[in-house]
Structure formats: structure tokens, C-alpha cells
Amino acid sequence: MSVLSALEIALTPYNLLACFVGVLVGTLTGVLPGLGPAAAMALLLPLTVKLGPTAGLIMLAGIYYGAMYGGSTTSILVNVPGEPASVVTCLEGYKLAQKGRAGAALAVSALGSFVAGTIGIVLLQLFAPPLAKAALAFGPAEFFALTVVGVIVLSNLSGKGGIKAFLMIALGLLLSTVGLDPLGGVNRFTFNQPLAGTGLSFIAIAAGLFGVGEILWLASQPEEKIEPVAKVRLRDLYPTKEEIKRALPSMFRGTLLGFLIGLIPGPSATIASFASYSLEKSTSKHKEEFGNGAIEGVAGPESANNAASVGAMIPLLSLGIPFSPAIAVLLSGMLLVGVTPGPLFLREHPDAFWGVIGSMYIGNIMLLILNLPLVGIWASITRIPYKYLMPVVLLFCIVGAYADNNNIFDVWVMLAAGVAGYLMRKYEYDPAPLLIGLVMGPIMERSLRQALIMGRGDLAIFVASPISLAMYAMALALVVFMLVKKPRVMSAD
Amino acid sequence: MAKEIGSILVIAGIGLFFMIYSLQYNLGSLETPGEAVFPLLVAIAVIAMAGWLLFVNILAGRNQRPSEKEENNNNTNGTRKVVSLVVLNAFILWGMKFLGFFTSSFILVCLFCKLLGVKRWSQAIGVALGAVLGAYLIFSFWLQVSFPKGLFI
């Protein structure tokens, strides 16, 4: 079956409507902090049964990739990530908004998402089976090596690098151990509080560190010191030619990187966005702009998280294995409508498979049409004086933190993270590496312990495969490079 | 510099807490590593890095520049404001079980507006009412998220 046949299935009015509902709910889910795509998909699961296999799956897939589009909006406007994969967009997007370039950042984000989504679907169609097999070559030892490289690469995320960044990553890794132990099921560091058993919510910590931290920081500044957001003229709402020229290569790099990371189990969209930011920072000709509003820092990560969301569908569609919570909900949706994903999925349900693929092309166009005209409306939010805007942002941080697990404990975590975020800013610690540690922690711990069990305690298992060896060689090369390039990396500053 | 050292000591303290606490759990063996292994290793790394940072800072022994001192003194008002906002937030979070989620949120937004410099009560109430109504309609009414209920809503 070709692309045209896939589009033919997706373009029936019934499937088009399902796709529209999916991408609309997905966009709203992404914009609202706390409510991730997994929760939104779970809420609409009963509707999937009524819609039937093809339309039902088209709608669920729409919510999934639609959320990646919307997630950047609040990151750019008010420094509160709509969903975990958009945390990194806060770093440059919010700075751009403060300079009066919110419209450009939002438009580049939507364009990047479109480019990545569309290219990702082409890659999905072409390489799904071989890539799924390659992803399976990664065992626990290889994953551990991968996380080690990841931690080293991402430690220099904000450019401050140094031991402080490693310290923040390690702190994030420590915080990730709070709650249920991933292998043995033992509650750790919870002080016998049942609500802490689920662990520290990523959304609560991210909203606290970035959103509440920013509110407290602004409140601590004398009013005359707060720089007013530059006035936005109509022509400033969209990116300039120069910005597009700079953003395009970042979009393509982010797409490729994100798609490959999407094949890895775990929160691949979040990791992809962090990795892409790091890549953009190291390859950019405008390094000095990073941290002050670099358009590449929005284009790359936003493309990467969308591409990763498409890449993450490969193990599901080809092997029937869900690699993330949202994909697991998609899997349960498939099972609910009587579709079993895996090697036989294409043969047994060609309409559903190609319908979903075709709808993803259409859905990406719908998302672009939905998002671009909204840029002006969203951008106008940045002109609201902070004394009115910040209390509302705080309310949405609270609601978002609560709605993540329907748990008031998470709101307390958010408040504590907010105070930590304020103090970190005051004492010049970068909060982004802490979030990397929080994301990587469970994967790192699980793979470390699983590898030791598989190797019966023999440490040689960590360097037994060529993949692991290559990863460690890369990690070593990176450390040497960092030391040679920036000798002060191991110093305090 | 004293504040820099203070912040490092706090982080080292967190590491130390995790290190001691993790010893309560099973360490296991190399063949079957227990739940204490990973947090213990990371906590040791945190303490080691904090120790290194502390050493570098003490060695540097820089004196605080007068301009920085002046700036810090001038910002006492800001710190007071932050403390009031955090205390207010904590107090209202605590009161949520009595007042309910949305009533508490309304009071919080209202008082936050005032603390951030909104002059007129009517404006603060208007902002709070709009924000809480929006949050209620989206999360409670439409998305059916169940929030803690108290005396009111």
C-alpha cells in the first residue's frame, strides 16, 4: 500500500473528524501544564471503542503528537513547561519572549514541529522494521553506557558546565530514587507517606523550578529593575528571514536526532529535546546568544521532541512494545478496539495501520493551521503586566502539579521546587541539569542493576559488547575534549 | 562567598542525608544489587563533588566586593517579599483540606495579586475570579479532574 492509499483512508470525512478532534485535544493537553498526553488519551479511551479501530486509533495518535505541538506554548510565554518534553524550550523560548520575540519563537516551534512530524512519518514508513530490530540490540549494559554518555553530553546544557552542572545532575539522580524502587518494589525515602510512593512528579518539579522559581525571582526584584517586555508589532509576530534561515538546519538536525532517540525506551521525547539543545549549542555560530534567546534553541528541541514521538511509535507498531506511558495507553486503546500491534499488525489490519500513517500527514498540516494563526493571540499574553499575570501562572502551576497524579503532595513538591528554583537562580546553579538527572535516574538505575544481575556480578558485562565499548570511548573522548577545550570545567565556575 | 559556601553545604547535607538513609535499605551483592546501591553511590558522588567545590571556594578565598554587598543589602525587601509569598502559599495549601481547592486558590491568587503590587482589591478579586473560573471549567468541569473539596468548592 502506498502513501496515496494511506491518505485515501485518512481523508474520509469520518477519519478526518477523528483526526481533528485528536490534534485539537492534543494541542490543548500540551498547552495545559500537568495534563500529559497519556492522561488525555486515557480520558478518551471509551470514545475510541465507539469510533471503531481506524478512527479511534487516528484520534489517539492525534492526541499523542498534538501534545508535542502545544507543549511549547506556556514554556515560551510564561516559563512553565506544558509537558515534560518542553522543559528545555523554557531556556531560550522564554528569553525570546522577554525580548518581544514570543511570536517568532511560537511560529518557529510550530514550523519545527511540522517539519519533524512530517519527516518522522516518512522515516517511520521507510525504516520501521529494521530500526525496531536495531533498538532491541540494546540490553541493560548498553542502556547504562548510553545514560553515562547522555549525562556527560547534557551536563553542559546551559553552557555553564563545570562541576556545578554535574552536581545538579547527581542531585536529580538522587531525587529520582524517591518512591517505589523500579526493580524490587520497595518504598524509598518516603517517610512512610503513602502519597510519596509514586515518587517526585517531574511536572511538579519542572513547574516549580522554572515557573514558581521565576515568579519568586520577579517578586524579589524592585519594580524598576524588571525589564518590560518589548512592544510587539504585527510584523514581529512571525519570524524574520534571518531567523528562519538559522532555524531550518536546527529543525533538520533535531528531527534526525529526535527520531533515533525515540527508538529508546523511556521518556524519549524529553531526552531528545535536551540532547538537541546541547547539539545546537555546540554547533551554533551564535553561541553567545544561547541563554539569552537563541532561535536555534527553540527550533532544534521542538523538532526533536516531535520526531521522537513519531520514532517511539516504531517499536509499538512493529513489535507491539510500548516504550513510554503515552504509547502504553495507545497500546491499550488498540487492544480495546481489537487490534493487536506487532509484526502481524500490518497484515491483519492494513486499514488501521495505513489510516494512522496517512492521518499523521494530515494531522501535522491541521496542527500547523491550528497553531500559526494562534501565535498572535498567545504572544499578546506576554504584554500583561507581571503583577496580574504571575498569580494566574501560579494557579495553573498548582492545578498542573495536582492534576498530574491527582495528589496534593505534588503541589507541596512544586512549592519546595519553586523555593529551590529561586535559590538556585540567586546562587547561580542551573536547574536544567537537575531535571536531566530526574529523567535519566530511573533508566540508569534499572539498567545498572539489571546488567549486574544478568552478568552474575561480573563487571565485565558493562564493556562486553561493541556498543557499550563505543559508548564509553565516546564518553571518555567527551571528557577529554571538555578538559582540553575548557580547562576551567572542573573549577567552581 | 559565605552564601556560596552555605549553598554548597546545603547540597552536601542533602547528599549526606540520602547516604545515611539509604543504608537502611538492602545493599545486596554484586550478583543481586539491592535498592540501596544506586542512591548510595550517587549520594557519595554528590558529597565528593560538593567537597571539591568547597575546597575550590575556600582556596580561592575571594572577598566579597563592596558593590555586591550593597546590592545584597538593598535587596532585603525582595527577600522579605519572597518569604511572605512562600509562607502565604504554604498556609493556603495547608488550608485546602478545609476550604476546598478552588476557594483556597481564589484566596491565594487574590492575596498574591495584592502582594505583587495590585493596588485595588476589585482588580485582585477580578483576576482571581477569572483565573479560578477558567481553571474550574477546564480541569474540573471539562476534564473531570477530581479536586479536594472543603466547605465550599
Short mmCIF file of N, CA, C and O in Angstrom, two decimals, chain A residues 225-330:
data_model
loop_
_atom_site.label_atom_id
_atom_site.label_comp_id
_atom_site.label_asym_id
_atom_site.label_seq_id
_atom_site.Cartn_x
_atom_site.Cartn_y
_atom_site.Cartn_z
N LYS A 225 13.50 47.44 38.25
CA LYS A 225 14.54 46.58 37.67
C LYS A 225 13.99 45.52 36.71
O LYS A 225 14.73 44.89 35.97
N ILE A 226 12.66 45.33 36.78
CA ILE A 226 12.07 44.32 35.89
C ILE A 226 11.93 44.93 34.50
O ILE A 226 11.24 45.93 34.32
N GLU A 227 12.62 44.30 33.56
CA GLU A 227 12.58 44.84 32.20
C GLU A 227 11.21 44.59 31.58
O GLU A 227 10.74 43.46 31.57
N PRO A 228 10.55 45.64 31.08
CA PRO A 228 9.26 45.40 30.45
C PRO A 228 9.45 44.63 29.14
O PRO A 228 10.47 44.79 28.47
N VAL A 229 8.47 43.78 28.84
CA VAL A 229 8.54 43.04 27.57
C VAL A 229 8.41 44.04 26.43
O VAL A 229 7.55 44.92 26.46
N ALA A 230 9.30 43.89 25.44
CA ALA A 230 9.28 44.83 24.32
C ALA A 230 7.93 44.79 23.61
O ALA A 230 7.30 43.74 23.53
N LYS A 231 7.51 45.96 23.11
CA LYS A 231 6.21 46.03 22.41
C LYS A 231 6.28 45.19 21.14
O LYS A 231 7.28 45.19 20.43
N VAL A 232 5.21 44.45 20.88
CA VAL A 232 5.20 43.59 19.70
C VAL A 232 4.35 44.23 18.61
O VAL A 232 3.18 44.51 18.82
N ARG A 233 5.00 44.47 17.44
CA ARG A 233 4.25 44.98 16.32
C ARG A 233 3.77 43.78 15.50
O ARG A 233 4.30 42.68 15.65
N LEU A 234 2.78 44.01 14.63
CA LEU A 234 2.21 42.91 13.85
C LEU A 234 3.29 42.14 13.10
O LEU A 234 3.30 40.91 13.05
N ARG A 235 4.25 42.89 12.50
CA ARG A 235 5.27 42.22 11.69
C ARG A 235 6.27 41.44 12.56
O ARG A 235 7.00 40.61 12.05
N ASP A 236 6.25 41.73 13.87
CA ASP A 236 7.15 40.99 14.77
C ASP A 236 6.56 39.66 15.21
O ASP A 236 7.22 38.88 15.90
N LEU A 237 5.32 39.42 14.84
CA LEU A 237 4.66 38.20 15.31
C LEU A 237 5.24 36.96 14.65
O LEU A 237 5.15 35.87 15.18
N TYR A 238 5.82 37.13 13.49
CA TYR A 238 6.34 35.96 12.78
C TYR A 238 7.84 36.09 12.60
O TYR A 238 8.40 37.19 12.65
N PRO A 239 8.52 34.95 12.41
CA PRO A 239 9.98 35.01 12.33
C PRO A 239 10.47 35.77 11.11
O PRO A 239 9.82 35.79 10.07
N THR A 240 11.63 36.38 11.26
CA THR A 240 12.24 37.08 10.13
C THR A 240 12.93 36.05 9.24
O THR A 240 13.10 34.90 9.64
N LYS A 241 13.35 36.52 8.04
CA LYS A 241 14.05 35.60 7.11
C LYS A 241 15.30 35.04 7.77
O LYS A 241 15.63 33.87 7.63
N GLU A 242 15.99 35.92 8.49
CA GLU A 242 17.24 35.53 9.16
C GLU A 242 16.97 34.42 10.19
O GLU A 242 17.70 33.43 10.28
N GLU A 243 15.87 34.60 10.95
CA GLU A 243 15.53 33.60 11.97
C GLU A 243 15.17 32.27 11.33
O GLU A 243 15.59 31.21 11.81
N ILE A 244 14.42 32.32 10.23
CA ILE A 244 14.05 31.08 9.54
C ILE A 244 15.31 30.40 9.02
O ILE A 244 15.48 29.18 9.14
N LYS A 245 16.22 31.21 8.46
CA LYS A 245 17.46 30.67 7.90
C LYS A 245 18.27 29.96 8.99
O LYS A 245 18.87 28.91 8.76
N ARG A 246 18.28 30.55 10.16
CA ARG A 246 19.04 29.95 11.26
C ARG A 246 18.32 28.73 11.85
O ARG A 246 18.95 27.80 12.33
N ALA A 247 16.98 28.78 11.81
CA ALA A 247 16.22 27.70 12.46
C ALA A 247 16.13 26.43 11.61
O ALA A 247 16.07 25.33 12.17
N LEU A 248 16.14 26.60 10.28
CA LEU A 248 15.91 25.43 9.42
C LEU A 248 16.90 24.28 9.64
O LEU A 248 16.49 23.14 9.86
N PRO A 249 18.24 24.57 9.62
CA PRO A 249 19.17 23.44 9.86
C PRO A 249 18.95 22.80 11.23
O PRO A 249 19.07 21.58 11.37
N SER A 250 18.59 23.63 12.22
CA SER A 250 18.34 23.09 13.57
C SER A 250 17.15 22.14 13.54
O SER A 250 17.14 21.12 14.23
N MET A 251 16.13 22.52 12.76
CA MET A 251 14.94 21.65 12.66
C MET A 251 15.33 20.28 12.10
O MET A 251 14.89 19.25 12.61
N PHE A 252 16.16 20.29 11.04
CA PHE A 252 16.53 19.00 10.43
C PHE A 252 17.41 18.17 11.36
O PHE A 252 17.23 16.97 11.49
N ARG A 253 18.36 18.85 12.03
CA ARG A 253 19.22 18.12 12.98
C ARG A 253 18.37 17.54 14.11
O ARG A 253 18.52 16.38 14.49
N GLY A 254 17.47 18.37 14.64
CA GLY A 254 16.61 17.94 15.74
C GLY A 254 15.73 16.77 15.32
O GLY A 254 15.52 15.84 16.10
N THR A 255 15.24 16.81 14.07
CA THR A 255 14.38 15.74 13.58
C THR A 255 15.11 14.42 13.59
O THR A 255 14.61 13.41 14.10
N LEU A 256 16.30 14.41 12.99
CA LEU A 256 17.06 13.15 12.89
C LEU A 256 17.42 12.61 14.27
O LEU A 256 17.22 11.44 14.58
N LEU A 257 17.95 13.51 15.10
CA LEU A 257 18.35 13.11 16.45
C LEU A 257 17.15 12.61 17.25
O LEU A 257 17.20 11.55 17.89
N GLY A 258 16.06 13.36 17.20
CA GLY A 258 14.86 13.01 17.95
C GLY A 258 14.29 11.68 17.50
O GLY A 258 13.89 10.85 18.32
N PHE A 259 14.27 11.46 16.19
CA PHE A 259 13.71 10.22 15.66
C PHE A 259 14.49 9.01 16.18
O PHE A 259 13.91 8.01 16.59
N LEU A 260 15.82 9.11 16.17
CA LEU A 260 16.66 8.00 16.64
C LEU A 260 16.48 7.78 18.14
O LEU A 260 16.37 6.65 18.62
N ILE A 261 16.42 8.89 18.91
CA ILE A 261 16.25 8.75 20.36
C ILE A 261 14.86 8.19 20.68
O ILE A 261 14.68 7.49 21.67
N GLY A 262 13.90 8.46 19.80
CA GLY A 262 12.54 7.95 20.00
C GLY A 262 12.48 6.43 20.07
O GLY A 262 11.55 5.86 20.63
N LEU A 263 13.49 5.77 19.49
CA LEU A 263 13.50 4.30 19.49
C LEU A 263 13.91 3.72 20.83
O LEU A 263 13.82 2.52 21.05
N ILE A 264 14.40 4.59 21.73
CA ILE A 264 14.91 4.13 23.02
C ILE A 264 13.79 4.10 24.05
O ILE A 264 12.99 5.04 24.11
N PRO A 265 13.72 3.07 24.89
CA PRO A 265 12.69 3.05 25.92
C PRO A 265 12.86 4.20 26.91
O PRO A 265 13.98 4.66 27.13
N GLY A 266 11.74 4.63 27.47
CA GLY A 266 11.81 5.71 28.47
C GLY A 266 11.25 7.00 27.93
O GLY A 266 10.63 7.02 26.86
N PRO A 267 11.46 8.10 28.67
CA PRO A 267 10.91 9.39 28.24
C PRO A 267 11.72 9.98 27.09
O PRO A 267 12.43 10.97 27.25
N SER A 268 11.61 9.33 25.93
CA SER A 268 12.50 9.68 24.82
C SER A 268 12.29 11.11 24.31
O SER A 268 13.27 11.77 23.93
N ALA A 269 11.04 11.59 24.32
CA ALA A 269 10.81 12.95 23.80
C ALA A 269 11.54 13.98 24.66
O ALA A 269 12.12 14.94 24.15
N THR A 270 11.52 13.77 25.98
CA THR A 270 12.20 14.71 26.89
C THR A 270 13.71 14.65 26.68
O THR A 270 14.38 15.69 26.55
N ILE A 271 14.24 13.42 26.63
CA ILE A 271 15.69 13.27 26.44
C ILE A 271 16.10 13.85 25.09
O ILE A 271 17.12 14.53 24.98
N ALA A 272 15.28 13.59 24.06
CA ALA A 272 15.60 14.10 22.72
C ALA A 272 15.69 15.62 22.71
O ALA A 272 16.60 16.20 22.09
N SER A 273 14.77 16.28 23.41
CA SER A 273 14.79 17.74 23.40
C SER A 273 16.04 18.28 24.11
O SER A 273 16.67 19.23 23.65
N PHE A 274 16.42 17.64 25.22
CA PHE A 274 17.64 18.06 25.92
C PHE A 274 18.88 17.84 25.03
O PHE A 274 19.74 18.71 24.93
N ALA A 275 18.93 16.64 24.40
CA ALA A 275 20.09 16.32 23.55
C ALA A 275 20.19 17.28 22.38
O ALA A 275 21.28 17.74 22.02
N SER A 276 19.03 17.61 21.80
CA SER A 276 19.04 18.52 20.65
C SER A 276 19.53 19.91 21.06
O SER A 276 20.29 20.55 20.33
N TYR A 277 19.10 20.36 22.23
CA TYR A 277 19.54 21.69 22.70
C TYR A 277 21.07 21.71 22.84
O TYR A 277 21.74 22.66 22.43
N SER A 278 21.57 20.62 23.43
CA SER A 278 23.01 20.52 23.62
C SER A 278 23.75 20.54 22.28
O SER A 278 24.78 21.20 22.11
N LEU A 279 23.19 19.80 21.31
CA LEU A 279 23.78 19.75 19.97
C LEU A 279 23.76 21.13 19.32
O LEU A 279 24.77 21.59 18.76
N GLU A 280 22.62 21.80 19.42
CA GLU A 280 22.51 23.13 18.81
C GLU A 280 23.50 24.12 19.41
O GLU A 280 24.10 24.92 18.73
N LYS A 281 23.65 24.00 20.71
CA LYS A 281 24.55 24.91 21.41
C LYS A 281 25.99 24.72 20.97
O LYS A 281 26.75 25.67 20.82
N SER A 282 26.34 23.46 20.75
CA SER A 282 27.74 23.21 20.38
C SER A 282 28.01 23.49 18.91
O SER A 282 29.14 23.74 18.53
N THR A 283 26.97 23.43 18.06
CA THR A 283 27.22 23.63 16.63
C THR A 283 26.88 25.05 16.15
O THR A 283 27.23 25.41 15.03
N SER A 284 26.21 25.82 16.99
CA SER A 284 25.73 27.13 16.53
C SER A 284 26.88 28.13 16.28
O SER A 284 27.90 28.10 16.96
N LYS A 285 26.63 28.99 15.29
CA LYS A 285 27.59 30.08 15.03
C LYS A 285 27.31 31.26 15.96
O LYS A 285 28.01 32.24 15.98
N HIS A 286 26.18 31.16 16.68
CA HIS A 286 25.79 32.27 17.57
C HIS A 286 25.75 31.77 19.02
O HIS A 286 24.74 31.92 19.70
N LYS A 287 26.83 31.17 19.44
CA LYS A 287 26.87 30.57 20.80
C LYS A 287 26.57 31.60 21.89
O LYS A 287 25.98 31.28 22.91
N GLU A 288 26.99 32.85 21.63
CA GLU A 288 26.82 33.88 22.65
C GLU A 288 25.35 34.18 22.93
O GLU A 288 25.00 34.70 23.98
N GLU A 289 24.48 33.82 21.96
CA GLU A 289 23.05 34.11 22.15
C GLU A 289 22.37 33.06 23.02
O GLU A 289 21.26 33.27 23.50
N PHE A 290 23.01 31.89 23.18
CA PHE A 290 22.39 30.84 23.98
C PHE A 290 22.32 31.26 25.44
O PHE A 290 23.30 31.74 26.00
N GLY A 291 21.15 31.13 25.99
CA GLY A 291 20.92 31.61 27.36
C GLY A 291 20.29 33.00 27.36
O GLY A 291 19.80 33.47 28.36
N ASN A 292 20.35 33.65 26.18
CA ASN A 292 19.74 34.99 26.08
C ASN A 292 18.65 35.04 25.02
O ASN A 292 18.17 36.11 24.67
N GLY A 293 18.30 33.86 24.47
CA GLY A 293 17.24 33.83 23.45
C GLY A 293 17.78 33.51 22.07
O GLY A 293 17.82 34.38 21.21
N ALA A 294 18.21 32.27 21.87
CA ALA A 294 18.69 31.84 20.55
C ALA A 294 17.60 31.03 19.88
O ALA A 294 17.07 30.08 20.47
N ILE A 295 17.27 31.41 18.65
CA ILE A 295 16.15 30.76 17.95
C ILE A 295 16.43 29.27 17.71
O ILE A 295 15.52 28.44 17.71
N GLU A 296 17.72 28.94 17.53
CA GLU A 296 18.09 27.52 17.31
C GLU A 296 17.72 26.67 18.53
O GLU A 296 17.41 25.49 18.40
N GLY A 297 17.77 27.29 19.71
CA GLY A 297 17.46 26.59 20.96
C GLY A 297 15.99 26.27 21.12
O GLY A 297 15.60 25.52 22.01
N VAL A 298 15.16 26.88 20.26
CA VAL A 298 13.73 26.55 20.25
C VAL A 298 13.46 25.57 19.09
O VAL A 298 12.79 24.55 19.27
N ALA A 299 14.03 25.88 17.92
CA ALA A 299 13.76 25.08 16.72
C ALA A 299 14.22 23.63 16.89
O ALA A 299 13.47 22.69 16.59
N GLY A 300 15.46 23.44 17.37
CA GLY A 300 16.02 22.09 17.49
C GLY A 300 15.23 21.22 18.46
O GLY A 300 14.68 20.18 18.06
N PRO A 301 15.11 21.64 19.73
CA PRO A 301 14.41 20.79 20.70
C PRO A 301 12.94 20.53 20.35
O PRO A 301 12.43 19.44 20.54
N GLU A 302 12.26 21.55 19.81
CA GLU A 302 10.84 21.35 19.47
C GLU A 302 10.69 20.35 18.33
O GLU A 302 9.75 19.56 18.30
N SER A 303 11.65 20.38 17.37
CA SER A 303 11.61 19.39 16.29
C SER A 303 11.95 18.02 16.87
O SER A 303 11.33 17.02 16.51
N ALA A 304 12.94 17.99 17.75
CA ALA A 304 13.40 16.71 18.30
C ALA A 304 12.30 16.00 19.07
O ALA A 304 12.11 14.79 18.92
N ASN A 305 11.54 16.76 19.91
CA ASN A 305 10.53 16.04 20.69
C ASN A 305 9.38 15.53 19.83
O ASN A 305 8.80 14.49 20.11
N ASN A 306 9.09 16.25 18.72
CA ASN A 306 8.06 15.74 17.82
C ASN A 306 8.52 14.52 17.05
O ASN A 306 7.78 13.55 16.90
N ALA A 307 9.78 14.59 16.59
CA ALA A 307 10.32 13.44 15.85
C ALA A 307 10.42 12.22 16.78
O ALA A 307 10.15 11.09 16.36
N ALA A 308 10.79 12.47 18.04
CA ALA A 308 10.90 11.36 18.98
C ALA A 308 9.54 10.71 19.22
O ALA A 308 9.44 9.49 19.37
N SER A 309 8.48 11.55 19.24
CA SER A 309 7.15 10.99 19.47
C SER A 309 6.74 10.09 18.30
O SER A 309 6.03 9.11 18.49
N VAL A 310 7.20 10.43 17.09
CA VAL A 310 6.90 9.57 15.93
C VAL A 310 7.79 8.32 16.00
O VAL A 310 7.32 7.20 15.80
N GLY A 311 9.08 8.53 16.31
CA GLY A 311 10.02 7.40 16.40
C GLY A 311 9.58 6.38 17.43
O GLY A 311 9.72 5.17 17.24
N ALA A 312 9.00 6.87 18.53
CA ALA A 312 8.57 5.98 19.61
C ALA A 312 7.44 5.05 19.18
O ALA A 312 7.14 4.06 19.85
N MET A 313 6.80 5.38 18.04
CA MET A 313 5.71 4.53 17.57
C MET A 313 6.23 3.30 16.83
O MET A 313 5.50 2.33 16.62
N ILE A 314 7.50 3.34 16.42
CA ILE A 314 8.06 2.22 15.66
C ILE A 314 8.06 0.91 16.47
O ILE A 314 7.55 -0.10 16.01
N PRO A 315 8.62 0.94 17.71
CA PRO A 315 8.59 -0.32 18.47
C PRO A 315 7.17 -0.81 18.73
O PRO A 315 6.93 -2.00 18.79
N LEU A 316 6.22 0.14 18.85
CA LEU A 316 4.84 -0.26 19.10
C LEU A 316 4.23 -0.90 17.86
O LEU A 316 3.71 -2.01 17.91
N LEU A 317 4.34 -0.20 16.73
CA LEU A 317 3.69 -0.70 15.52
C LEU A 317 4.37 -1.97 14.99
O LEU A 317 3.71 -2.86 14.48
N SER A 318 5.73 -2.04 15.10
CA SER A 318 6.43 -3.18 14.52
C SER A 318 6.53 -4.37 15.47
O SER A 318 6.52 -5.51 15.03
N LEU A 319 6.70 -4.08 16.76
CA LEU A 319 6.94 -5.18 17.69
C LEU A 319 5.87 -5.31 18.77
O LEU A 319 5.87 -6.28 19.53
N GLY A 320 5.00 -4.32 18.86
CA GLY A 320 3.97 -4.37 19.90
C GLY A 320 4.50 -4.02 21.27
O GLY A 320 3.92 -4.39 22.28
N ILE A 321 5.66 -3.32 21.34
CA ILE A 321 6.25 -2.97 22.64
C ILE A 321 6.09 -1.47 22.88
O ILE A 321 6.58 -0.66 22.09
N PRO A 322 5.42 -1.09 23.98
CA PRO A 322 5.33 0.35 24.28
C PRO A 322 6.55 0.80 25.07
O PRO A 322 6.93 0.16 26.04
N PHE A 323 7.18 1.88 24.67
CA PHE A 323 8.40 2.35 25.33
C PHE A 323 8.15 3.55 26.25
O PHE A 323 9.07 4.06 26.86
N SER A 324 6.91 4.07 26.30
CA SER A 324 6.63 5.20 27.19
C SER A 324 5.18 5.09 27.66
O SER A 324 4.39 4.38 27.05
N PRO A 325 4.81 5.80 28.75
CA PRO A 325 3.44 5.69 29.27
C PRO A 325 2.38 6.05 28.23
O PRO A 325 1.37 5.36 28.11
N ALA A 326 2.64 7.12 27.46
CA ALA A 326 1.64 7.54 26.47
C ALA A 326 1.45 6.46 25.41
O ALA A 326 0.33 6.16 24.98
N ILE A 327 2.57 5.85 24.99
CA ILE A 327 2.49 4.78 23.99
C ILE A 327 1.79 3.55 24.58
O ILE A 327 1.07 2.84 23.88
N ALA A 328 1.97 3.35 25.88
CA ALA A 328 1.29 2.22 26.54
C ALA A 328 -0.23 2.43 26.52
O ALA A 328 -0.99 1.48 26.33
N VAL A 329 -0.67 3.70 26.67
CA VAL A 329 -2.11 3.98 26.60
C VAL A 329 -2.60 3.75 25.17
O VAL A 329 -3.69 3.20 24.95
N LEU A 330 -1.77 4.13 24.20
CA LEU A 330 -2.12 3.90 22.80
C LEU A 330 -2.27 2.40 22.55
O LEU A 330 -3.20 1.96 21.87
#
